[in-house]
Amino acid sequence: MSDDSCGELLVQLNRAGAIIKKVKRELPRGGPGAGLMVLRTLCSCGEVRIGELAELFEVDQSVISRHIADLEERGFVERTQNPRDRRSWYVRLTSDGERAAEESFQLARHVLAETLHDWTEEEIAELTRLLARLRTSFDTRRPPAAPLSRTAAGAKGI
């Protein structure tokens, strides 16, 4: 693989992020918006610790906490204190949250289906498979060794 092909892939992945934003803009006002995938995750996982959500989405806990606060204010989720560790909290969907997640996700699927009207089922399946493979590659990638700081390098005589 070449640096040029990976560079083009980076450009297209950035554009894919813009597509997600466009789809979310077509969702009704007052819906979960940025929190839609949090709601969908809660639909799948049930009650989850906020820290676990942050890990799942690979974001800082403060980012998830802001999403949860917004969703809680809208009545889509509720927090409960962890009875075994009073420093942590669980979050779960309310019935309104379940309904909002399903309605919003249904609408997002419809927008995507309309947009991809000229794609075959095989093309959509192939893109889905390749995106899943890309995610797996990143999940299994070993991070590069951390570069030595100047202080550490000096101490090692490098």
CSV table of C-alpha atoms in Angstrom, one decimal, residues 54-140:
chain,number,residue,atom,x,y,z
A,54,ALA,CA,-16.5,6.7,27.4
A,55,GLU,CA,-14.3,3.6,26.7
A,56,LEU,CA,-16.7,2.3,24.1
A,57,PHE,CA,-16.8,5.6,22.2
A,58,GLU,CA,-13.1,6.2,22.8
A,59,VAL,CA,-13.6,9.6,24.2
A,60,ASP,CA,-12.8,11.4,27.5
A,61,GLN,CA,-15.4,10.7,30.2
A,62,SER,CA,-16.2,14.5,30.3
A,63,VAL,CA,-17.4,14.2,26.7
A,64,ILE,CA,-19.8,11.3,27.5
A,65,SER,CA,-20.9,13.1,30.6
A,66,ARG,CA,-21.9,16.1,28.6
A,67,HIS,CA,-23.9,13.9,26.2
A,68,ILE,CA,-25.5,12.1,29.1
A,69,ALA,CA,-26.4,15.4,30.8
A,70,ASP,CA,-28.1,16.6,27.6
A,71,LEU,CA,-30.0,13.3,27.1
A,72,GLU,CA,-31.0,13.3,30.8
A,73,GLU,CA,-32.3,16.9,30.5
A,74,ARG,CA,-34.5,15.7,27.5
A,75,GLY,CA,-35.8,12.8,29.6
A,76,PHE,CA,-34.1,10.1,27.4
A,77,VAL,CA,-31.8,8.6,30.0
A,78,GLU,CA,-31.5,8.5,33.8
A,79,ARG,CA,-28.5,8.1,36.0
A,80,THR,CA,-28.3,5.8,39.1
A,81,GLN,CA,-25.5,5.8,41.5
A,82,ASN,CA,-23.4,2.6,41.7
A,83,PRO,CA,-24.3,1.0,45.0
A,84,ARG,CA,-20.9,-0.7,45.3
A,85,ASP,CA,-18.9,2.4,44.4
A,86,ARG,CA,-20.6,5.7,45.1
A,87,ARG,CA,-18.1,7.6,42.9
A,88,SER,CA,-19.4,6.0,39.7
A,89,TRP,CA,-22.8,6.2,38.0
A,90,TYR,CA,-24.8,4.0,35.7
A,91,VAL,CA,-27.0,5.3,32.9
A,92,ARG,CA,-30.0,3.7,31.3
A,93,LEU,CA,-32.7,4.5,28.8
A,94,THR,CA,-36.1,5.8,29.8
A,95,SER,CA,-39.1,4.7,27.8
A,96,ASP,CA,-38.9,8.1,26.0
A,97,GLY,CA,-35.3,7.4,25.3
A,98,GLU,CA,-36.1,4.0,23.8
A,99,ARG,CA,-38.8,5.6,21.6
A,100,ALA,CA,-36.5,8.5,20.5
A,101,ALA,CA,-33.6,6.1,19.7
A,102,GLU,CA,-35.8,3.9,17.6
A,103,GLU,CA,-37.6,6.8,15.8
A,104,SER,CA,-34.3,8.7,15.1
A,105,PHE,CA,-32.4,5.6,14.0
A,106,GLN,CA,-35.3,4.6,11.7
A,107,LEU,CA,-35.3,8.1,10.2
A,108,ALA,CA,-31.5,8.1,9.8
A,109,ARG,CA,-31.7,4.7,8.0
A,110,HIS,CA,-34.4,6.1,5.7
A,111,VAL,CA,-32.2,9.2,4.8
A,112,LEU,CA,-29.3,6.9,4.1
A,113,ALA,CA,-31.5,4.5,2.0
A,114,GLU,CA,-32.8,7.5,0.0
A,115,THR,CA,-29.3,8.7,-0.6
A,116,LEU,CA,-28.0,5.3,-1.6
A,117,HIS,CA,-31.0,4.6,-3.9
A,118,ASP,CA,-28.6,3.9,-6.9
A,119,TRP,CA,-26.4,1.5,-4.9
A,120,THR,CA,-26.9,-2.3,-5.0
A,121,GLU,CA,-27.4,-4.3,-1.9
A,122,GLU,CA,-24.0,-5.9,-2.7
A,123,GLU,CA,-22.2,-2.6,-2.8
A,124,ILE,CA,-23.7,-1.5,0.5
A,125,ALA,CA,-22.8,-4.9,2.1
A,126,GLU,CA,-19.2,-4.6,0.7
A,127,LEU,CA,-18.8,-1.0,2.1
A,128,THR,CA,-20.2,-2.2,5.5
A,129,ARG,CA,-17.8,-5.2,5.5
A,130,LEU,CA,-14.8,-3.0,4.6
A,131,LEU,CA,-15.6,-0.4,7.3
A,132,ALA,CA,-16.0,-3.2,9.9
A,133,ARG,CA,-12.6,-4.5,8.7
A,134,LEU,CA,-11.0,-1.1,9.0
A,135,ARG,CA,-12.4,-0.8,12.6
A,136,THR,CA,-11.0,-4.2,13.5
A,137,SER,CA,-7.6,-3.3,12.1
A,138,PHE,CA,-7.5,-0.2,14.3
A,139,ASP,CA,-8.7,-2.2,17.3
A,140,THR,CA,-6.0,-4.8,16.9
